Coordinates of C-alpha atoms in Angstrom, one line a residue:
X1317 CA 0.0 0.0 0.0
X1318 CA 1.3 3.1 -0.8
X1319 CA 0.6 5.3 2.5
X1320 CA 1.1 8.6 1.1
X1321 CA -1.2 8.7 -1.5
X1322 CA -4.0 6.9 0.7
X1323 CA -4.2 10.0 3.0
X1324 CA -3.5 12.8 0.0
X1325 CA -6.5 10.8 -1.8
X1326 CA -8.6 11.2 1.8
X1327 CA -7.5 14.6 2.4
X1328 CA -8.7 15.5 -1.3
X1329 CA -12.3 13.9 -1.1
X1330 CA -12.8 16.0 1.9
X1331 CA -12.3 19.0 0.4
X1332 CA -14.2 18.1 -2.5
X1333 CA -16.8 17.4 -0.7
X1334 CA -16.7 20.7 1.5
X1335 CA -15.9 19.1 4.6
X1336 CA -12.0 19.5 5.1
X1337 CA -11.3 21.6 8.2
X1338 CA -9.5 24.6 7.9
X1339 CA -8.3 25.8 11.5
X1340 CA -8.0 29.8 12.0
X1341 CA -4.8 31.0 13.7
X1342 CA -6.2 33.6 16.2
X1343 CA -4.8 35.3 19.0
X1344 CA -7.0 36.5 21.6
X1345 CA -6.5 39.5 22.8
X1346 CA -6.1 39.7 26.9
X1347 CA -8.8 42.1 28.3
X1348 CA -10.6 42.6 24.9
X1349 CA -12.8 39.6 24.1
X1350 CA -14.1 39.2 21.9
X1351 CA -11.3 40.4 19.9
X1352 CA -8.7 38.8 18.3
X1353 CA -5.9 39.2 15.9
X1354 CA -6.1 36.9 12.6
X1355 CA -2.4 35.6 11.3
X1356 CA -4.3 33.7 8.6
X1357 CA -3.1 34.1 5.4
X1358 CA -0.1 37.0 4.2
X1359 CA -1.7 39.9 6.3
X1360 CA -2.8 40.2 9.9
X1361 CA -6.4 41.6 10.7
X1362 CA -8.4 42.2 13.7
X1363 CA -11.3 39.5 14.2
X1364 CA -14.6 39.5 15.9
X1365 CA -15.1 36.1 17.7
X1366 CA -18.6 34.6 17.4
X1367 CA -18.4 31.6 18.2
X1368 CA -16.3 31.4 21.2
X1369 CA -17.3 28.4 23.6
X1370 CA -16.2 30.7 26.3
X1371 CA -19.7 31.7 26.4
X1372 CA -19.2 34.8 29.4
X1373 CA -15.4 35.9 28.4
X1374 CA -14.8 34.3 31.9
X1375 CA -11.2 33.4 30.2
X1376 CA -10.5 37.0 30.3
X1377 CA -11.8 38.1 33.8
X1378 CA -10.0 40.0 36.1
X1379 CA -10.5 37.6 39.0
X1380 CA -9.4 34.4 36.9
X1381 CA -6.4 35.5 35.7
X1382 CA -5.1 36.9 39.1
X1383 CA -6.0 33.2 40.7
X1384 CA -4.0 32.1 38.2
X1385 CA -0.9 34.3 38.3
X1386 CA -0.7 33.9 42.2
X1387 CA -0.8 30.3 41.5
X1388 CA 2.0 30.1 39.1
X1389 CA 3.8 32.3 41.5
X1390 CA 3.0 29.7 44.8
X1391 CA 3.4 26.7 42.7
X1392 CA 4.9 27.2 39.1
X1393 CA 4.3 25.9 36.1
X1394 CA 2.7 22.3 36.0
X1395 CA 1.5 19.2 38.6
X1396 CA 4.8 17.0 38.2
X1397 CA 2.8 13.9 36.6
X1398 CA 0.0 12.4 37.6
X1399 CA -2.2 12.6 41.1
X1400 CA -1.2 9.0 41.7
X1401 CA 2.9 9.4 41.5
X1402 CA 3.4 13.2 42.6
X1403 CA 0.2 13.8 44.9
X1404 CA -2.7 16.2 44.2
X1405 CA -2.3 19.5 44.9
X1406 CA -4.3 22.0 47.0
X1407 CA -5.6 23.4 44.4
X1408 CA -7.4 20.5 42.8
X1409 CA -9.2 19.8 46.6
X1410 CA -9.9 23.6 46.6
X1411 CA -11.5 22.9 42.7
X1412 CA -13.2 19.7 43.7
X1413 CA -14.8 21.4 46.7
X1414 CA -16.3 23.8 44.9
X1415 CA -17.6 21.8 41.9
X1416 CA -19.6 19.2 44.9
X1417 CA -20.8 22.3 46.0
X1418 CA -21.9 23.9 42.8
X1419 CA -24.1 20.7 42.1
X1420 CA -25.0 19.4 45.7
X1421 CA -22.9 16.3 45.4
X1422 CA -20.7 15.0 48.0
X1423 CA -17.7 14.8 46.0
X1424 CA -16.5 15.9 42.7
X1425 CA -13.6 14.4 40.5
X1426 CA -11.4 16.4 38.0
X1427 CA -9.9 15.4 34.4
X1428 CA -8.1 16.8 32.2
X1429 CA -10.9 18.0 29.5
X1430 CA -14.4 17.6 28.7
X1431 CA -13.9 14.4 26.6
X1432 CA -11.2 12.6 28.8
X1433 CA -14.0 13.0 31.7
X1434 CA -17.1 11.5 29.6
X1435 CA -15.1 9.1 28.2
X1436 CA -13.4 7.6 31.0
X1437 CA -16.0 8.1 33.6
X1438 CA -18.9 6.0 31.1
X1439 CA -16.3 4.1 29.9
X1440 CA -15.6 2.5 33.7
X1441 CA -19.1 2.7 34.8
X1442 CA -20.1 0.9 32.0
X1443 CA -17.7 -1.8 31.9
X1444 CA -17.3 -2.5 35.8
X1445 CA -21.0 -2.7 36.7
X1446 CA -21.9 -6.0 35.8
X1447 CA -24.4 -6.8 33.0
X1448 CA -24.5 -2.7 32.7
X1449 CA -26.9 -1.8 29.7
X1450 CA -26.0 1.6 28.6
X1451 CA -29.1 3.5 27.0
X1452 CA -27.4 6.4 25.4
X1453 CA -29.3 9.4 23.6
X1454 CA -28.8 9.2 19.8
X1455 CA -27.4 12.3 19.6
X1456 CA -24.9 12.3 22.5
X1457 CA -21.5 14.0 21.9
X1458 CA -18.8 11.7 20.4
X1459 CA -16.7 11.7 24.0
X1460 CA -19.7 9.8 25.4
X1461 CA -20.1 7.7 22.6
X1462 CA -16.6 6.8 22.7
X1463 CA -16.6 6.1 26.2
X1464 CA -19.8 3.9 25.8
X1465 CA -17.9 2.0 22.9
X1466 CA -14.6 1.1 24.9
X1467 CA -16.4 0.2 28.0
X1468 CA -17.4 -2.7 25.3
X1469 CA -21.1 -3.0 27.7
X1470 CA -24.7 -3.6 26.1
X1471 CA -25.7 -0.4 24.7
X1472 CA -29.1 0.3 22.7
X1473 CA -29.4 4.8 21.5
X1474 CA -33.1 5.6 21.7
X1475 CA -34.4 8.9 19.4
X1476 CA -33.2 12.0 20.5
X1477 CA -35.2 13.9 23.6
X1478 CA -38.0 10.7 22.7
X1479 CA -39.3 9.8 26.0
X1480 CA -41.7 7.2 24.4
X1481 CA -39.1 4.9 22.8
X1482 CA -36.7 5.6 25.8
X1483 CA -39.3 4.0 28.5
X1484 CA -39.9 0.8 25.4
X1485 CA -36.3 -0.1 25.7
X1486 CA -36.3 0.5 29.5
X1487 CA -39.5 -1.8 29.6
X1488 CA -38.4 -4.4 27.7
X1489 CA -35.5 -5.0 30.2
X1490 CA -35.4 -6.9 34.0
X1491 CA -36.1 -4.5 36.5
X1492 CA -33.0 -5.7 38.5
X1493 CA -30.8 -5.1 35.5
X1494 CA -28.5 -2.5 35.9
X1495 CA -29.2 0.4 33.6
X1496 CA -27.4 3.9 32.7
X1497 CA -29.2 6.5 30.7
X1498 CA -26.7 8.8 29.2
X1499 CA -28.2 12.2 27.7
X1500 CA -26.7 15.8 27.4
X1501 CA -28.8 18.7 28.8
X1502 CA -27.9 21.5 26.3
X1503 CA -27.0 19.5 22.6
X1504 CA -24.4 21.8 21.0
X1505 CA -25.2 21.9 17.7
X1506 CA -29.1 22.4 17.9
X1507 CA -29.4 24.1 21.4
X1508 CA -32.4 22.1 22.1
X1509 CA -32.9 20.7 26.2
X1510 CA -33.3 17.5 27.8
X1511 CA -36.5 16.7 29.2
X1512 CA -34.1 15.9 32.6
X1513 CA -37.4 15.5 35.3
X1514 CA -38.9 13.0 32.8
X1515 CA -35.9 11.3 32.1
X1516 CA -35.3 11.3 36.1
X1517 CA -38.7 9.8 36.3
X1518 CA -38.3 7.1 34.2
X1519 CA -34.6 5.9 35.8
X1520 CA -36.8 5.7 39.4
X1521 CA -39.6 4.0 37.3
X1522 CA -37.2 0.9 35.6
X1523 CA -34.4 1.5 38.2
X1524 CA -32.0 3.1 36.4
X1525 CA -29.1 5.3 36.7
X1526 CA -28.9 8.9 35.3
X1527 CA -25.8 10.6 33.7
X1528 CA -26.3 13.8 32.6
X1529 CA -23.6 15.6 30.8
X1530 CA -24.0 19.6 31.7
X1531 CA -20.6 21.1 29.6
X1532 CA -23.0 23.6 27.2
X1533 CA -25.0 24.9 31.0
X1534 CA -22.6 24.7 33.4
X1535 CA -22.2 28.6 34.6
X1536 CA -25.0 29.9 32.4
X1537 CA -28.3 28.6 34.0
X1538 CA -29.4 27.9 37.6
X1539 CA -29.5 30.9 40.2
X1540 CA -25.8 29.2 41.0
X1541 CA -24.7 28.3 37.4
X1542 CA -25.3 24.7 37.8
X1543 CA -27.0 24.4 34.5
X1544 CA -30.1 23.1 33.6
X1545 CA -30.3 20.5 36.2
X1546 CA -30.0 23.1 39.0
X1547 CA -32.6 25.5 37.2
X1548 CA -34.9 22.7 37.4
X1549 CA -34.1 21.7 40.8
X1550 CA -33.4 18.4 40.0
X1551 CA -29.6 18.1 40.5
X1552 CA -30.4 15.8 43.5
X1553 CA -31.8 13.0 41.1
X1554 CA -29.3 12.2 39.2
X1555 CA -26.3 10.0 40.0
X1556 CA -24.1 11.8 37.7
X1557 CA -23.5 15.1 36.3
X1558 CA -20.6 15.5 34.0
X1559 CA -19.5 19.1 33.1
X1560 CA -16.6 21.1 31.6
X1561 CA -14.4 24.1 33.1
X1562 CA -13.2 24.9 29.2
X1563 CA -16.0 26.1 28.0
X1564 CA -18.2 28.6 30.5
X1565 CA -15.6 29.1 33.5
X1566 CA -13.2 30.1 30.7
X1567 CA -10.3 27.7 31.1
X1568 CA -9.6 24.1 30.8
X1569 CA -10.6 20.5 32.3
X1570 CA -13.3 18.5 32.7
X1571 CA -15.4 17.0 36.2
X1572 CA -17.8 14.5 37.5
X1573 CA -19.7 15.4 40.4
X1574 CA -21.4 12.5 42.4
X1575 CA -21.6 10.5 45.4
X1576 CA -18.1 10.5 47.1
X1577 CA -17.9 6.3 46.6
X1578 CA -18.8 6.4 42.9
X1579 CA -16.0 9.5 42.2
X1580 CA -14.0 7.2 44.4
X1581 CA -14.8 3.9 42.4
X1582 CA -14.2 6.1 39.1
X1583 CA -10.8 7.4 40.9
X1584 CA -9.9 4.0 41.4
X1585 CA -10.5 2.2 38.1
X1586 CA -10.4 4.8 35.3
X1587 CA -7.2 4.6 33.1
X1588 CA -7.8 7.9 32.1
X1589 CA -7.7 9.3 35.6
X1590 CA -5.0 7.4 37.0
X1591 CA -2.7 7.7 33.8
X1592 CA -2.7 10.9 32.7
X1593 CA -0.8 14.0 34.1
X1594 CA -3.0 16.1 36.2
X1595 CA -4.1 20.1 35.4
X1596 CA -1.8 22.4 36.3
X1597 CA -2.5 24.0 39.8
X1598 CA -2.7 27.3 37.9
X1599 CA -5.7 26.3 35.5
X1600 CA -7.2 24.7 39.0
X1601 CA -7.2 27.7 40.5
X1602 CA -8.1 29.9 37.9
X1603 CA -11.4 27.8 37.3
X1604 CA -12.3 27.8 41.5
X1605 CA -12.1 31.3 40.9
X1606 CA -14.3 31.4 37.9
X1607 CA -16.9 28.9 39.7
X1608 CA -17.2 30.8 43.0
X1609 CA -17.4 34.3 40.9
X1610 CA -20.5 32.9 39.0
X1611 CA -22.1 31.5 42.2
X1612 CA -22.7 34.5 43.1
X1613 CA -22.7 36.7 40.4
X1614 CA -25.8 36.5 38.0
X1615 CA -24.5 39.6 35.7
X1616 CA -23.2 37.9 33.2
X1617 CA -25.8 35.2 32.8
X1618 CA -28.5 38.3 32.2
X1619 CA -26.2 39.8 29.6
X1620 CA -25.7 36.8 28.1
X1621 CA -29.3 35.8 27.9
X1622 CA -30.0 39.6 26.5
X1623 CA -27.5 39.6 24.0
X1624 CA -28.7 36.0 22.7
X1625 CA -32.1 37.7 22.0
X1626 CA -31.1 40.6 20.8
X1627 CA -29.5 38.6 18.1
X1628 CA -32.1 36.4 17.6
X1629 CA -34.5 39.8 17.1
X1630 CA -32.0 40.9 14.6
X1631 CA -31.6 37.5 12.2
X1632 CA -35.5 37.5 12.3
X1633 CA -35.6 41.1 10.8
X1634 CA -33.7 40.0 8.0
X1635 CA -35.4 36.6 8.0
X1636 CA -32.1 35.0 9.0
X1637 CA -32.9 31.2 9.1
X1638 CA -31.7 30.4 12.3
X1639 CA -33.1 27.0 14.5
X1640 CA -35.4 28.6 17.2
X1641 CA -34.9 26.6 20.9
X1642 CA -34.7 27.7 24.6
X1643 CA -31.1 27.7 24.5
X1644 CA -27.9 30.1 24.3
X1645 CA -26.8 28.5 21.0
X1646 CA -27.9 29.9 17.8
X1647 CA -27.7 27.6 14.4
X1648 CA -27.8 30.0 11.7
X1649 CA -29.0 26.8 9.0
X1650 CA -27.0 27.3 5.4
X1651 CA -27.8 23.5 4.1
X1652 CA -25.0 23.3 1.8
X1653 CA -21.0 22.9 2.9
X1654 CA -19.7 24.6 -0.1
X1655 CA -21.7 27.7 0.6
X1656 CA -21.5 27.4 4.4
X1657 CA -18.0 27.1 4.0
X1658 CA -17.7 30.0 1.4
X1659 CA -19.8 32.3 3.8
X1660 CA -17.1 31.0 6.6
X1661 CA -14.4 32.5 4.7
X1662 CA -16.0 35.6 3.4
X1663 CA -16.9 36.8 6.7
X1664 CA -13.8 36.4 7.7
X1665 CA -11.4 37.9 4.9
X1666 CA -14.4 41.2 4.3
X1667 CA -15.8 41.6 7.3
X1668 CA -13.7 40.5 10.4
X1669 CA -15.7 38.2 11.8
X1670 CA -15.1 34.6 12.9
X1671 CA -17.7 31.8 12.3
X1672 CA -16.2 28.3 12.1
X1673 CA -18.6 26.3 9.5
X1674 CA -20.1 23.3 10.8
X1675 CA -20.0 20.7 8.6
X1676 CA -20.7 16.7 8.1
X1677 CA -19.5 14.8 10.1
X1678 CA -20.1 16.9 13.0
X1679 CA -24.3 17.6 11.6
X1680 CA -25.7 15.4 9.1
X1681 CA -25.6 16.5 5.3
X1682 CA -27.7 19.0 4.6
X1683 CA -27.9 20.8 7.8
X1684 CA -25.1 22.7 7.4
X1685 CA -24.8 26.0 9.7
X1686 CA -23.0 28.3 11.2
X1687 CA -23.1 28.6 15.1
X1688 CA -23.2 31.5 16.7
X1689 CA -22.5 31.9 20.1
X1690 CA -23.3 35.5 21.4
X1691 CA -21.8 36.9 24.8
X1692 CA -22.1 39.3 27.2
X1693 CA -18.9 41.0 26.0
X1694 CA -20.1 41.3 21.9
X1695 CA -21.6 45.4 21.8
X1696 CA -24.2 46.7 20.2
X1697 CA -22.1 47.6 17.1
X1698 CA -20.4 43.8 17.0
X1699 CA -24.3 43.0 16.2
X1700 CA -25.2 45.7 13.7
X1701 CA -22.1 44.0 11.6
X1702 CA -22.9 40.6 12.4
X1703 CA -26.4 41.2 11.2
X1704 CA -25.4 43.1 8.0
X1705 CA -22.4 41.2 6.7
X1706 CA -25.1 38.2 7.0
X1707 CA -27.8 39.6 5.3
X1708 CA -25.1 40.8 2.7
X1709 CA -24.2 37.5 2.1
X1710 CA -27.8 35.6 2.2
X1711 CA -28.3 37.5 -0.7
X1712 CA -25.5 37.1 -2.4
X1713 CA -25.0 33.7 -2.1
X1714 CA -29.0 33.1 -3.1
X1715 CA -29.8 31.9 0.3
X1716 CA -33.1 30.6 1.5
X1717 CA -35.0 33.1 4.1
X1718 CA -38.0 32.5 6.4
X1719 CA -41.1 33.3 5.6
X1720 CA -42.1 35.9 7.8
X1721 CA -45.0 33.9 9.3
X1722 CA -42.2 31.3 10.6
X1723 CA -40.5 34.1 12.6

């Protein structure tokens, strides 16, 4: 086999097909987020950011960064390795502490990112419980499907958000067997919610346990910023909730928050736990310091949730198709990856703003989109261009609108 030419010819069908990924080199600019400087390209430019994960600019708050530098200072640069061989640090209890608290659990239980912390903490459940059926959302993100996957358990996926075919598959197994229902609250890409009490409610029903990953609500709903979970005051049903400090708190890592003997059975077995070189104390304490700002600071959650429907307001002037649901994330729908990607790149080099395109296989072919993720930090003026480069480009690029009865 000639190796080479096997990925050249793979690379090349992605980007005839649209979907190769092209990844902008940005450098954000500290204290002026959304802003960023562009090094794409021959020339530099200054970017708008609008699709930033780091949904309250929390990676740029004053408080954050000061935990951090006083950490670096106490403790320099990294852990040393792993929590096993050179011992946890202070700041990691400090983190887990707060994270228990946040969602009412006794105990919390860090990793390294998002991903590592879905994938390893299914991925042990899963396989250790004996005869564990995993019943896993069919449109869970691909860390939990890949935790579900290696933990080699039963698994069935029943219909997105379908509460109906989730209760046939739970009914059509022994009560006594164990049973893991593995759902999202906020999905990413669509911004639609969990039905979380009914879900609950079926788990007590069939005797099942509830795993609720929280990274897209974590810091932006609930009085605390518990997500949706704590909004709904349901937090204390559900044997796990997952959640990120990468995306929200503005830094990096991922958690499970529990009761202490199941973070302490996941301590124990997980691979990816025990293997893997802890956060630096500096990101630790830079994301206690984010948490224990947003427990008692709702500021940034009402700005955010203004700005969101301001710009929802403004795509539905222009008739904007955009996917309506109760969440912060807004899928501005293009249905092609050619054009998508086109409108990706023209935004970018005429206007300077950054929208990644989301393509196949991250949505299915032919809902292509660009997501836009509005914050508390984008002005007034950041939407008036938003909203006209857009509209500048619907129209040139012969774009579908809504009909203004569907706004």
């Amino acid at each position: 086999m000639k190796y080479d030419a096997f990925f050249a010819k793979s690379l090349s069908e992605l980007r005839d097909d649209g979907n190769y990924r092209v990844f902008a080199e940005l450098e954000r600019q500290c204290g002026a987020f959304p802003n960023a400087q562009s090094h794409g390209g021959e020339t530099q430019q200054p970017v708008t950011i609008w699709c930033s994960n780091d949904y309250l600019g929390m990676g740029q708050h004053p408080k954050v960064l000061s935990a951090m530098h006083d950490a670096i200072d106490r403790c320099g640069a990294g852990a040393g390795g792993t929590r096993n061989i050179s011992g946890t640090t202070h700041d990691h209890v400090l983190l887990e502490t707060e994270l228990a608290d946040l969602h009412g659990k006794e105990a919390a239980l860090l990793f390294t990112s998002g991903y590592v912390s879905n994938w390893a903490a299914l991925g042990t459940l899963a396989a250790k419980i004996p005869d564990c059926l995993v019943l896993s959302d069919a449109l869970n993100h691909a860390s939990m499907i890949e935790g579900i996957r290696h933990s080699r358990a039963d698994r069935q996926i029943w219909k997105h958000n379908d509460l109906a075919d989730l209760e046939a598959k739970l009914a059509a197994q022994p009560l006594e067997r164990p049973k893991l229902i593995a759902f999202e609250s906020v999905y990413s890409m669509d911004g639609d919610i969990a039905p979380i009490r009914e879900i609950c409610d079926l788990a007590d029903k069939y005797n099942a346990m509830t795993y609720l990953d929280e990274v897209h609500a974590v810091g932006l709903y609930g009085p605390r910023g518990g997500g949706i979970a704590e909004r709904e005051g349901l937090m204390d049903r559900l044997t796990v909730i997952e959640g990120t400090l990468g995306k929200a708190f503005g830094v990096v890592g991922g958690y499970i928050a529990a009761s202490a003997d199941l973070c302490d059975f996941v301590r124990s077995f997980a691979s990816g736990f025990i293997f893997t070189t802890a956060l630096p104390p500096a990101v630790a304490a830079g994301a206690a310091a984010s948490i224990r700002h947003l427990k008692h600071s709702a500021v940034e959650r009402d700005a955010h949730q203004a700005r969101v429907a301001d710009v929802r307001a403004r795509l539905d002037t222009l008739c904007i198709p955009h996917e309506p649901n109760p969440s912060h994330i807004i899928p501005v729908m293009v249905g092609d990856p050619v054009k998508c990607k086109y409108i990706s790149d023209i935004l970018m080099r005429d206007f300077g703003i950054y929208i990644q395109p989301i393509n196949y296989p991250t949505v299915p072919k032919g809902t292509e989109r660009l997501r836009i993720t509005p914050s508390p930090a984008h002005s007034a003026s950041d939407v008036d261009k938003l909203v006209d480069a857009l509209g500048a480009l619907w129209t040139q690029c012969e774009l579908a609108r809504m009909p203004i009865a569907a706004q």
